[in-house]
Coordinates of C-alpha atoms and ligand atoms in Angstrom, one line a residue:
M1160 CA 9.5 -19.5 24.8
E1161 CA 6.9 -22.2 24.5
V1162 CA 8.6 -23.6 21.5
H1163 CA 11.9 -23.8 23.3
D1164 CA 10.4 -25.4 26.3
H1165 CA 8.7 -28.1 24.1
A1166 CA 12.0 -28.8 22.4
R1167 CA 13.9 -29.1 25.7
A1168 CA 11.1 -31.4 27.1
D1169 CA 11.6 -33.7 24.1
L1170 CA 15.3 -33.9 24.8
A1171 CA 14.6 -34.6 28.5
R1172 CA 12.2 -37.4 27.5
W1173 CA 14.9 -38.9 25.2
R1174 CA 17.3 -39.1 28.1
E1175 CA 14.7 -40.6 30.3
E1176 CA 14.0 -43.3 27.8
L1177 CA 17.5 -44.8 27.9
P1178 CA 17.2 -48.1 29.7
D1179 CA 18.1 -48.4 33.4
D1180 CA 18.7 -52.1 33.0
P1181 CA 20.6 -52.5 29.7
W1182 CA 21.0 -56.3 30.2
A1183 CA 17.3 -56.9 30.4
A1184 CA 16.7 -54.5 27.5
D1185 CA 19.2 -56.2 25.1
E1186 CA 17.2 -58.1 22.4
L1187 CA 20.2 -60.0 21.0
W1188 CA 23.4 -60.4 23.1
R1189 CA 21.5 -61.8 26.0
P1190 CA 19.4 -64.5 24.2
L1191 CA 22.3 -65.5 22.0
T1192 CA 24.5 -66.0 25.0
H1193 CA 21.7 -67.9 26.9
A1194 CA 21.6 -70.3 24.0
R1195 CA 25.3 -71.2 24.6
V1196 CA 25.1 -71.9 28.3
D1197 CA 23.1 -74.2 30.5
A1198 CA 20.1 -73.0 32.5
A1199 CA 21.9 -72.5 35.8
R1200 CA 24.7 -70.6 34.2
A1201 CA 22.2 -68.4 32.3
A1202 CA 20.3 -67.6 35.5
E1203 CA 23.6 -66.7 37.3
L1204 CA 24.6 -64.6 34.3
D1205 CA 21.3 -62.8 34.4
R1206 CA 21.8 -61.9 38.0
R1207 CA 25.4 -60.7 37.6
A1208 CA 25.0 -58.9 34.3
G1209 CA 21.7 -57.3 35.4
D1210 CA 23.4 -55.9 38.5
F1211 CA 26.4 -54.7 36.6
G1212 CA 24.4 -53.1 33.7
R1213 CA 22.6 -51.0 36.3
R1214 CA 25.9 -50.1 38.0
V1215 CA 27.2 -49.0 34.6
V1216 CA 24.3 -46.6 34.2
E1217 CA 24.3 -45.4 37.8
V1218 CA 28.0 -45.3 38.7
V1219 CA 30.3 -45.8 35.7
G1220 CA 28.6 -43.4 33.3
P1221 CA 28.6 -40.4 35.6
A1222 CA 32.0 -41.2 37.0
L1223 CA 33.5 -41.4 33.5
A1224 CA 31.8 -38.2 32.3
R1225 CA 34.0 -36.5 34.9
A1226 CA 37.2 -38.7 34.8
E1227 CA 37.4 -38.5 31.0
H1228 CA 36.9 -34.7 30.9
R1229 CA 39.9 -32.8 29.7
H1230 CA 40.3 -31.1 33.1
H1231 CA 40.4 -34.3 35.1
L1232 CA 42.7 -36.6 33.0
P1233 CA 45.4 -38.7 34.7
R1234 CA 48.7 -37.0 35.4
L1235 CA 52.2 -38.2 36.1
E1236 CA 53.9 -37.6 39.4
R1237 CA 57.5 -38.7 39.2
Y1238 CA 58.7 -37.7 42.6
D1239 CA 57.2 -37.6 46.1
G1240 CA 57.3 -34.6 48.4
I1241 CA 60.8 -35.2 49.6
G1242 CA 62.3 -35.9 46.1
R1243 CA 62.2 -39.7 46.0
R1244 CA 61.3 -41.2 42.6
V1245 CA 57.9 -42.8 42.7
E1246 CA 56.7 -42.9 39.0
E1247 CA 53.1 -42.6 39.9
V1248 CA 50.0 -41.9 37.8
V1249 CA 47.4 -39.9 39.7
F1250 CA 43.8 -40.2 38.7
D1251 CA 40.6 -38.2 39.6
G1252 CA 38.7 -39.9 42.4
E1253 CA 35.8 -40.7 40.1
Y1254 CA 38.1 -42.9 38.0
H1255 CA 38.6 -45.1 41.0
R1256 CA 34.8 -45.1 41.8
A1257 CA 34.2 -46.5 38.3
G1258 CA 37.0 -49.0 38.8
R1259 CA 35.5 -50.3 42.0
A1260 CA 32.2 -51.0 40.2
V1261 CA 34.0 -52.7 37.3
W1262 CA 36.2 -55.0 39.5
A1263 CA 33.3 -55.9 41.9
S1264 CA 31.4 -57.3 38.9
G1265 CA 33.9 -60.2 38.7
L1266 CA 34.8 -59.4 35.1
V1267 CA 38.5 -59.8 36.0
A1268 CA 38.2 -62.2 39.0
D1269 CA 36.5 -64.7 36.8
S1270 CA 39.9 -65.3 35.2
A1271 CA 40.7 -67.5 38.3
V1272 CA 38.5 -70.2 36.8
P1273 CA 38.9 -71.5 33.3
G1274 CA 35.9 -71.3 30.9
R1275 CA 34.2 -68.1 32.1
A1276 CA 34.4 -66.4 28.7
H1277 CA 30.6 -65.8 28.3
E1278 CA 30.5 -64.1 31.7
Q1279 CA 33.5 -61.9 30.9
A1280 CA 32.4 -61.0 27.5
S1281 CA 28.9 -60.1 28.7
L1282 CA 30.2 -57.9 31.4
L1283 CA 32.7 -56.2 29.1
Y1284 CA 29.9 -55.6 26.5
L1285 CA 27.9 -53.8 29.1
L1286 CA 30.8 -51.7 30.3
S1287 CA 31.5 -50.7 26.7
A1288 CA 28.3 -48.7 26.7
E1289 CA 30.6 -46.1 28.2
G1290 CA 33.4 -46.7 25.6
E1291 CA 36.7 -47.8 26.9
A1292 CA 35.4 -46.4 30.2
G1293 CA 38.9 -46.1 31.7
H1294 CA 38.8 -49.7 32.8
A1295 CA 38.1 -51.9 29.8
C1296 CA 41.8 -51.8 28.8
P1297 CA 43.1 -52.5 32.4
A1298 CA 40.6 -55.4 32.8
T1299 CA 41.5 -56.9 29.4
C1300 CA 45.3 -56.7 30.1
T1301 CA 44.8 -58.2 33.5
I1302 CA 42.7 -61.1 32.1
G1303 CA 45.3 -61.6 29.4
L1304 CA 48.2 -61.8 31.9
A1305 CA 46.2 -64.1 34.2
R1306 CA 45.5 -66.4 31.3
A1307 CA 49.1 -66.4 30.3
L1308 CA 50.2 -67.2 33.9
R1309 CA 47.6 -69.9 34.2
R1310 CA 48.3 -71.6 30.9
R1311 CA 52.0 -71.0 30.3
A1312 CA 54.0 -70.0 33.4
D1313 CA 55.9 -72.5 35.5
E1314 CA 54.5 -73.0 39.0
E1315 CA 56.7 -70.7 40.9
V1316 CA 56.0 -67.7 38.6
R1317 CA 52.3 -68.5 38.6
E1318 CA 52.2 -68.7 42.4
R1319 CA 54.0 -65.4 42.7
F1320 CA 52.0 -63.3 40.3
L1321 CA 48.5 -64.8 39.6
G1322 CA 46.7 -64.5 42.9
P1323 CA 46.6 -60.7 43.3
L1324 CA 45.3 -60.4 39.7
V1325 CA 42.1 -62.3 40.2
V1326 CA 40.7 -60.4 43.1
A1327 CA 37.3 -58.6 42.8
D1328 CA 38.1 -55.9 45.4
Y1329 CA 39.5 -53.0 43.3
D1330 CA 41.5 -51.6 46.2
R1331 CA 43.3 -54.8 46.9
A1332 CA 43.6 -56.1 43.3
E1333 CA 46.7 -55.8 41.2
R1334 CA 46.2 -54.7 37.6
A1335 CA 48.3 -55.6 34.6
S1336 CA 49.4 -54.0 31.3
Q1337 CA 51.1 -55.4 28.2
F1338 CA 54.0 -53.7 26.5
L1339 CA 55.0 -54.9 23.0
T1340 CA 55.1 -51.8 20.9
E1341 CA 58.4 -49.8 20.5
V1342 CA 59.1 -46.5 18.8
Q1343 CA 60.3 -48.2 15.6
G1344 CA 56.9 -49.9 15.1
G1345 CA 54.0 -51.7 16.6
S1346 CA 52.9 -53.9 13.8
D1347 CA 56.4 -55.3 13.3
V1348 CA 56.9 -56.8 16.8
G1349 CA 59.8 -58.8 15.4
A1350 CA 61.7 -55.5 15.3
N1351 CA 61.6 -55.2 19.1
A1352 CA 65.0 -54.2 20.4
T1353 CA 64.4 -54.1 24.2
R1354 CA 66.8 -56.7 25.7
A1355 CA 66.5 -59.3 28.4
E1356 CA 69.7 -60.4 30.1
P1357 CA 69.8 -63.5 32.4
A1358 CA 70.4 -62.4 36.0
G1359 CA 70.5 -65.9 37.5
D1360 CA 67.9 -67.9 39.4
G1361 CA 65.6 -67.8 36.3
V1362 CA 65.3 -64.0 36.5
Y1363 CA 66.1 -61.5 33.8
W1364 CA 67.1 -57.8 33.6
I1365 CA 65.1 -55.8 31.0
S1366 CA 66.6 -52.8 29.3
G1367 CA 65.3 -50.6 26.5
E1368 CA 62.2 -48.7 25.9
K1369 CA 58.5 -49.2 25.2
W1370 CA 56.5 -46.6 23.2
F1371 CA 52.9 -47.3 23.9
C1372 CA 52.3 -48.4 27.5
S1373 CA 48.6 -48.4 28.4
V1374 CA 47.7 -48.9 32.0
A1375 CA 50.9 -47.1 32.9
D1376 CA 49.7 -47.4 36.6
A1377 CA 49.6 -51.2 36.5
D1378 CA 51.2 -53.3 39.2
Q1379 CA 52.4 -56.0 36.8
F1380 CA 53.8 -55.3 33.4
L1381 CA 53.8 -58.1 30.8
L1382 CA 56.4 -57.3 28.1
T1383 CA 58.3 -58.7 25.2
A1384 CA 62.1 -58.5 25.1
R1385 CA 64.9 -60.0 23.0
V1386 CA 66.8 -62.9 24.7
P1387 CA 70.6 -63.4 24.1
G1388 CA 71.4 -65.9 21.4
G1389 CA 67.9 -66.0 20.1
P1390 CA 67.1 -65.7 16.3
A1391 CA 66.2 -62.4 14.8
G1392 CA 62.5 -61.5 14.5
T1393 CA 59.6 -62.6 16.6
R1394 CA 61.2 -66.0 17.4
G1395 CA 63.9 -64.4 19.4
L1396 CA 61.5 -62.7 21.8
G1397 CA 60.7 -63.8 25.3
C1398 CA 57.6 -62.9 27.2
F1399 CA 58.1 -61.6 30.8
V1400 CA 56.1 -60.4 33.8
M1401 CA 57.7 -57.5 35.6
P1402 CA 56.4 -56.2 39.0
R1403 CA 56.1 -52.4 39.2
H1404 CA 57.8 -52.2 42.5
L1405 CA 60.8 -54.1 44.0
D1406 CA 61.5 -53.5 47.6
G1407 CA 59.0 -50.7 47.6
R1408 CA 60.7 -48.7 44.8
P1409 CA 60.1 -48.4 41.1
N1410 CA 61.6 -51.6 39.5
G1411 CA 64.2 -50.2 37.0
F1412 CA 61.9 -48.0 34.9
V1413 CA 61.1 -44.4 34.3
L1414 CA 57.8 -43.1 32.9
R1415 CA 58.9 -40.6 30.3
R1416 CA 55.6 -39.0 29.8
L1417 CA 51.9 -39.7 29.5
K1418 CA 50.5 -39.5 25.9
D1419 CA 47.9 -37.0 25.0
K1420 CA 45.5 -39.3 23.1
L1421 CA 42.5 -38.9 20.8
G1422 CA 40.5 -41.5 22.7
T1423 CA 40.6 -43.9 25.8
R1424 CA 41.7 -40.7 27.6
A1425 CA 40.6 -41.6 31.1
M1426 CA 43.1 -44.5 31.1
A1427 CA 46.9 -43.6 31.2
S1428 CA 49.2 -44.5 28.3
A1429 CA 52.9 -43.7 28.7
E1430 CA 56.3 -44.0 27.1
I1431 CA 58.6 -46.0 29.4
D1432 CA 62.4 -46.4 29.7
L1433 CA 63.6 -49.6 31.2
D1434 CA 67.1 -50.0 32.7
G1435 CA 67.8 -53.3 34.4
A1436 CA 64.2 -53.9 35.5
V1437 CA 63.8 -57.3 37.1
A1438 CA 61.4 -59.7 35.3
W1439 CA 60.3 -63.3 35.3
P1440 CA 59.7 -65.3 32.1
I1441 CA 56.2 -66.6 31.4
G1442 CA 57.0 -70.1 30.2
P1443 CA 60.1 -71.0 28.1
V1444 CA 61.7 -67.8 26.8
E1445 CA 62.0 -69.3 23.3
E1446 CA 58.2 -69.6 23.2
G1447 CA 57.7 -66.0 24.3
F1448 CA 56.1 -64.7 21.1
R1449 CA 53.7 -67.7 21.0
T1450 CA 52.5 -66.8 24.5
A1451 CA 52.3 -63.1 23.7
V1452 CA 50.2 -63.6 20.6
G1453 CA 48.5 -67.0 21.2
V1454 CA 47.3 -66.1 24.6
V1455 CA 47.7 -62.4 25.4
L1456 CA 47.0 -60.7 22.1
N1457 CA 44.2 -63.1 21.1
T1458 CA 42.5 -62.4 24.4
S1459 CA 42.8 -58.7 23.8
R1460 CA 41.5 -59.0 20.2
W1461 CA 38.5 -61.0 21.3
M1462 CA 37.8 -58.4 24.0
T1463 CA 38.3 -55.5 21.7
A1464 CA 35.8 -56.9 19.3
V1465 CA 33.3 -57.3 22.2
G1466 CA 34.0 -53.8 23.4
S1467 CA 33.5 -52.4 19.9
T1468 CA 30.1 -54.2 19.8
G1469 CA 29.1 -52.8 23.1
M1470 CA 29.9 -49.3 21.8
M1471 CA 27.7 -50.0 18.7
R1472 CA 24.9 -51.1 21.1
R1473 CA 25.0 -47.8 23.0
A1474 CA 25.1 -45.8 19.8
L1475 CA 22.1 -47.6 18.5
V1476 CA 20.1 -47.2 21.6
E1477 CA 20.9 -43.5 21.8
A1478 CA 20.0 -42.9 18.1
E1479 CA 16.8 -44.9 18.0
A1480 CA 15.5 -43.2 21.1
Y1481 CA 16.5 -39.8 19.8
A1482 CA 14.8 -40.4 16.5
R1483 CA 11.5 -41.1 18.4
H1484 CA 11.7 -37.8 20.3
R1485 CA 13.4 -35.2 18.1
R1486 CA 11.0 -33.5 15.7
A1487 CA 11.7 -31.6 12.5
F1488 CA 9.2 -30.2 10.0
G1489 CA 6.4 -31.3 12.3
R1490 CA 7.4 -35.0 12.5
P1491 CA 9.6 -37.2 14.7
I1492 CA 12.8 -37.5 12.6
G1493 CA 12.6 -41.3 12.7
A1494 CA 9.6 -40.9 10.3
F1495 CA 11.8 -39.7 7.6
A1496 CA 12.9 -42.5 5.3
L1497 CA 16.5 -41.4 5.2
V1498 CA 16.8 -41.5 9.0
A1499 CA 15.0 -44.8 9.2
E1500 CA 17.5 -46.1 6.7
T1501 CA 20.5 -45.0 8.8
L1502 CA 18.9 -46.6 11.9
A1503 CA 18.3 -49.9 10.1
R1504 CA 21.8 -50.0 8.8
M1505 CA 23.1 -49.4 12.3
R1506 CA 20.9 -52.1 13.7
A1507 CA 22.0 -54.6 11.0
R1508 CA 25.7 -53.9 11.7
W1509 CA 25.3 -54.3 15.5
A1510 CA 23.3 -57.5 15.0
A1511 CA 26.0 -59.1 12.8
A1512 CA 28.7 -58.0 15.3
V1513 CA 26.8 -59.5 18.2
A1514 CA 26.4 -62.9 16.4
L1515 CA 30.1 -62.9 15.5
C1516 CA 31.3 -61.9 19.0
V1517 CA 29.1 -64.5 20.7
E1518 CA 30.5 -67.1 18.4
V1519 CA 34.1 -66.1 19.2
T1520 CA 33.2 -66.0 22.9
E1521 CA 31.9 -69.6 22.7
L1522 CA 35.2 -70.7 21.2
E1523 CA 37.2 -68.8 23.9
D1524 CA 35.0 -70.5 26.5
R1525 CA 35.7 -74.0 25.1
I1526 CA 39.5 -73.4 24.5
D1527 CA 39.9 -71.9 28.0
A1528 CA 38.1 -74.8 29.6
G1529 CA 40.1 -77.3 27.6
R1530 CA 37.0 -78.7 25.7
A1531 CA 37.7 -77.4 22.2
S1532 CA 37.8 -79.6 19.2
D1533 CA 40.4 -79.3 16.4
L1534 CA 37.8 -77.6 14.3
D1535 CA 37.1 -75.1 17.2
V1536 CA 40.8 -74.3 17.4
A1537 CA 41.2 -73.7 13.7
W1538 CA 38.0 -71.7 13.4
H1539 CA 38.9 -69.6 16.4
R1540 CA 42.3 -68.8 14.9
F1541 CA 40.6 -67.5 11.8
C1542 CA 37.8 -65.6 13.4
V1543 CA 39.5 -64.0 16.5
N1544 CA 41.5 -61.9 14.0
A1545 CA 38.8 -61.4 11.4
V1546 CA 36.1 -60.4 13.9
K1547 CA 38.4 -57.9 15.7
Y1548 CA 39.0 -56.3 12.3
H1549 CA 35.4 -56.3 11.3
A1550 CA 33.9 -55.2 14.6
S1551 CA 36.3 -52.4 15.2
V1552 CA 35.8 -50.9 11.7
T1553 CA 32.1 -51.3 12.0
A1554 CA 31.9 -49.7 15.4
T1555 CA 33.4 -46.4 14.2
A1556 CA 30.9 -46.4 11.3
V1557 CA 27.9 -47.1 13.6
V1558 CA 28.9 -44.4 16.1
R1559 CA 29.4 -41.9 13.3
D1560 CA 25.9 -42.8 12.0
A1561 CA 24.5 -42.2 15.5
I1562 CA 26.2 -38.8 15.6
E1563 CA 24.5 -38.0 12.3
V1564 CA 21.1 -38.9 13.7
L1565 CA 21.7 -36.5 16.6
G1566 CA 22.7 -33.8 14.2
G1567 CA 24.8 -31.0 15.8
N1568 CA 23.9 -32.2 19.3
G1569 CA 25.7 -35.4 18.4
T1570 CA 29.0 -33.5 18.3
I1571 CA 28.7 -31.9 21.7
E1572 CA 30.7 -33.5 24.5
D1573 CA 28.3 -33.1 27.4
F1574 CA 25.1 -33.7 25.3
S1575 CA 25.7 -37.5 24.9
V1576 CA 28.3 -40.2 25.2
L1577 CA 28.7 -40.3 21.4
P1578 CA 31.8 -38.1 21.0
R1579 CA 33.6 -40.3 23.6
L1580 CA 32.5 -43.5 21.9
Y1581 CA 33.7 -42.1 18.5
R1582 CA 37.1 -41.3 19.9
D1583 CA 37.5 -44.6 21.7
A1584 CA 36.2 -46.6 18.7
I1585 CA 39.0 -45.1 16.5
V1586 CA 41.6 -46.2 19.0
Y1587 CA 40.1 -49.7 19.1
E1588 CA 40.8 -49.9 15.4
S1589 CA 44.5 -49.5 15.9
W1590 CA 45.4 -51.3 19.1
E1591 CA 45.8 -55.1 19.3
G1592 CA 46.6 -55.2 15.6
T1593 CA 45.7 -52.7 12.9
H1594 CA 43.3 -53.8 10.1
N1595 CA 46.1 -54.6 7.7
V1596 CA 48.0 -56.5 10.2
L1597 CA 45.0 -58.7 11.1
V1598 CA 44.2 -59.3 7.5
T1599 CA 47.8 -60.3 6.8
Q1600 CA 47.8 -62.5 9.8
V1601 CA 44.7 -64.3 8.6
L1602 CA 46.4 -64.7 5.2
H1603 CA 49.6 -66.2 6.6
D1604 CA 47.6 -68.5 8.9
C1605 CA 45.5 -69.7 6.0
A1606 CA 48.6 -70.4 4.0
R1607 CA 50.1 -72.6 6.8
L1608 CA 47.0 -74.3 8.3
P1609 CA 43.8 -75.7 7.0
L1610 CA 41.8 -72.7 8.3
L1611 CA 39.7 -72.3 5.1
D1612 CA 38.4 -75.8 5.6
A1613 CA 37.3 -74.8 9.1
V1614 CA 35.6 -71.8 7.6
R1615 CA 33.9 -73.9 5.0
E1616 CA 32.6 -76.3 7.6
R1617 CA 31.5 -73.9 10.3
V1618 CA 30.2 -71.0 8.2
G1619 CA 28.7 -73.5 5.8
A1620 CA 26.7 -75.0 8.6
A1621 CA 25.5 -71.6 9.7
V1622 CA 24.5 -70.2 6.3
G1623 CA 22.7 -73.5 5.6
S1624 CA 20.0 -72.1 7.8
G1625 CA 19.4 -69.3 5.3
P1626 CA 18.6 -69.2 1.6
A1627 CA 20.5 -71.4 -0.8
S1628 CA 22.1 -68.4 -2.4
W1629 CA 24.1 -67.9 0.8
G1630 CA 25.8 -71.2 0.4
D1631 CA 26.7 -70.4 -3.2
E1632 CA 28.1 -67.0 -2.1
L1633 CA 30.2 -68.7 0.5
T1634 CA 31.6 -71.1 -2.1
G1635 CA 32.6 -68.1 -4.2
L1636 CA 34.2 -66.2 -1.4
L1637 CA 36.2 -69.2 -0.3
D1638 CA 37.5 -69.7 -3.9
R1639 CA 38.6 -66.1 -3.9
A1640 CA 40.2 -66.5 -0.5
K1641 CA 42.1 -69.5 -1.7
R1642 CA 43.4 -67.6 -4.7
A1643 CA 44.3 -64.7 -2.4
V1644 CA 46.3 -67.0 -0.2
D1645 CA 48.3 -68.3 -3.2
D1646 CA 49.1 -64.7 -4.4
P1647 CA 51.7 -63.0 -2.2
E1648 CA 51.5 -59.8 -4.2
N1649 CA 47.8 -58.9 -4.4
G1650 CA 46.6 -61.5 -1.9
P1651 CA 46.2 -59.2 1.1
V1652 CA 44.1 -56.7 -0.8
E1653 CA 41.9 -59.4 -2.2
L1654 CA 41.5 -61.1 1.2
R1655 CA 40.5 -57.9 2.9
R1656 CA 37.7 -57.5 0.3
V1657 CA 36.7 -61.2 0.9
L1658 CA 36.6 -60.6 4.7
D1659 CA 34.4 -57.5 4.1
A1660 CA 31.9 -59.7 2.4
L1661 CA 32.4 -62.9 4.4
L1662 CA 31.9 -61.5 7.9
P1663 CA 28.4 -60.0 7.4
L1664 CA 27.4 -63.2 5.6
T1665 CA 28.7 -65.2 8.5
G1666 CA 26.8 -62.9 10.9
A1667 CA 23.6 -63.4 8.9
G1668 CA 24.1 -67.2 8.9
L1669 CA 24.8 -67.3 12.7
L1670 CA 21.6 -65.3 13.3
A1671 CA 19.5 -67.5 11.1
E1672 CA 21.0 -70.6 12.8
A1673 CA 20.0 -69.2 16.2
G1674 CA 16.4 -68.7 15.0
C1675 CA 16.7 -64.9 14.8
G1676 CA 15.2 -64.7 11.3
D1677 CA 14.2 -61.0 11.4
E1678 CA 17.7 -59.9 12.4
A1679 CA 19.3 -62.3 9.8
A1680 CA 17.1 -60.8 7.1
L1681 CA 18.1 -57.3 8.2
V1682 CA 21.8 -58.1 8.1
D1683 CA 21.2 -59.7 4.7
E1684 CA 19.6 -56.5 3.4
Y1685 CA 22.3 -54.1 4.6
R1686 CA 25.5 -56.2 4.1
Ligands
LIG2972 C1 45.9 -45.3 22.6 C2 46.8 -46.4 22.3 C3 47.2 -47.2 23.3 C4 48.1 -48.3 23.0 N1 48.6 -49.1 24.0 C5 49.5 -50.1 23.8 C6 50.0 -50.9 24.8 O1 49.6 -50.8 26.0 N2 50.9 -51.8 24.5 C7 51.3 -52.0 23.2 O2 52.2 -52.8 23.0 N3 50.9 -51.2 22.2 C8 49.9 -50.3 22.5 N4 49.5 -49.5 21.4 C9 50.1 -49.6 20.2 C10 49.3 -50.3 19.1 O3 49.2 -51.7 19.3 C11 50.0 -49.9 17.8 O4 49.7 -48.6 17.5 C12 49.6 -50.8 16.7 O5 50.0 -52.1 16.9 C13 50.2 -50.3 15.3 O6 51.5 -50.1 15.4 P1 52.1 -48.6 15.0 O7 51.3 -47.6 15.6 O8 53.6 -48.6 15.3 O9 51.8 -48.6 13.5 P2 52.8 -49.1 12.3 O10 53.2 -50.5 12.6 O11 53.8 -48.1 12.0 O12 51.7 -49.1 11.1 C14 51.4 -47.9 10.4 C15 50.4 -48.3 9.3 O13 51.1 -49.2 8.4 C16 50.3 -50.4 8.2 N5 51.1 -51.6 8.1 C17 52.1 -52.0 8.9 N6 52.6 -53.2 8.4 C18 51.9 -53.5 7.3 C19 51.9 -54.6 6.4 N7 52.7 -55.6 6.6 N8 50.9 -54.6 5.4 C20 50.1 -53.6 5.3 N9 50.0 -52.5 6.1 C21 50.9 -52.5 7.1 C22 49.4 -50.5 9.5 O14 48.2 -51.2 9.2 C23 49.1 -49.0 9.8 O15 48.0 -48.6 9.1 C24 48.5 -48.5 21.7 C25 48.1 -47.7 20.7 C26 47.2 -46.7 21.0 C27 46.7 -45.8 19.8

């Protein structure tokens, strides 16, 4: 019995060691972000992120453990008690308790003001310690729509829809979703067949179906639809905002069913039929795809990269603490070279991802505030896609490593958060652009625009803080990237390989540039 009691006491101590204040405990995201903002902003961020990190531990974590459990998942209620169609998604009460904490942090309400990207990224990073947490996707979609309305919509549409999205009170706020994907394919958005017919007064009727509709409970749906007389492909798509209700009733849509998903299970994803739903265009309809990708999807890709990095952080913290407490063959498992190697690789991958995400966040901040240079815009266009690809692949690998460190316990749902992180990380790999789609997008962008010059300039400056060999390596990678761009047949495969090498190198360079020499050396060793 004594042996069992000791083992259980070790496990209890491991749990107690997890930080109550994840913001204060973070050795990298916090200082790298501080280095990008002025002192007043850093102090305010410390206050808000410190509070929210503790709320994630105290409220969001326990609430999600219940709301994401298979017995408490969201369910569809299509009719009310007297047979009227309502198309409602019903959640466990704990889901809403978590939502109140998330919205109160200001993560979404910050979208009312341009240039709050560091605050939003830091809050989302902390939330992602719980995976998608049921609310990362709704928050991201709402931020994306708010930005699209702020930057692209005409005044009347902005006035009508923006205000309720940027409210910090969860019970009063409206939430948004974004529906692009149709059953015939998500990567090939140009194959969208859902139609938008002009209904007069600048309003459109939307008919068709959407296949992957996350935040199916949203109050405002952003969607793409084909406009009459437009060209085939993406250039013929408009971008619209559609209120869930008109005159108190569902606005021309039916929720066919909720999807039974591998991950992000606390949040509701549906298939939706649209039949004459009333919607308003966000900016000129002929520029719809530009708005959908340039504002909305890019926002989601940035936030997905940040979320993936937050999941890596949690996996690392869990595994490092476990390795200090769990004993095998008379020693803490962290004393075994093979375990230490796994932990070091995890830490290196997390550190590179943090450096890359803070860099993208800085660019988001500048672009949103209207203070970006041409170089910033070009570099952002490259790295928002490349970093989403890299961070989402890496997150799954890091969480899997953490599960390995926890052994069999790592696979048990109520033992730790890791199974949920693993399931969510895999979903993050697909949504907002699969790996291949992102690599192909980078390739096309590099063929049309001088993005490789921007990479040479910005990454060149960063790796200049490290050994000379990094500069030589960058030159070689850029030569390969240039050849890939010129080779339509094999180019995508070669570019994916180049990105697999370029992103960790960039991460190491950014860390060295920021004065984080130890972390830069670690990334260098494991890249
Ligand atoms: C849980 C979940 C929630 C989602 N929520 C939403 C949502 O709210 N709104 C929304 O619009 N979408 C949503 N999606 C859809 C998501 O964006 C798509 O799954 C994704 O864009 C890929 O589309 P697809 O699944 O149709 O795959 P496909 O496009 O069929 O791709 C299948 C495979 O082919 C590869 N491929 C495709 N084209 C190429 C190419 N040119 N070169 C090389 N490889 C290629 C892809 O990389 C992928 O590996 C969600 C997805 C998931 C899993």
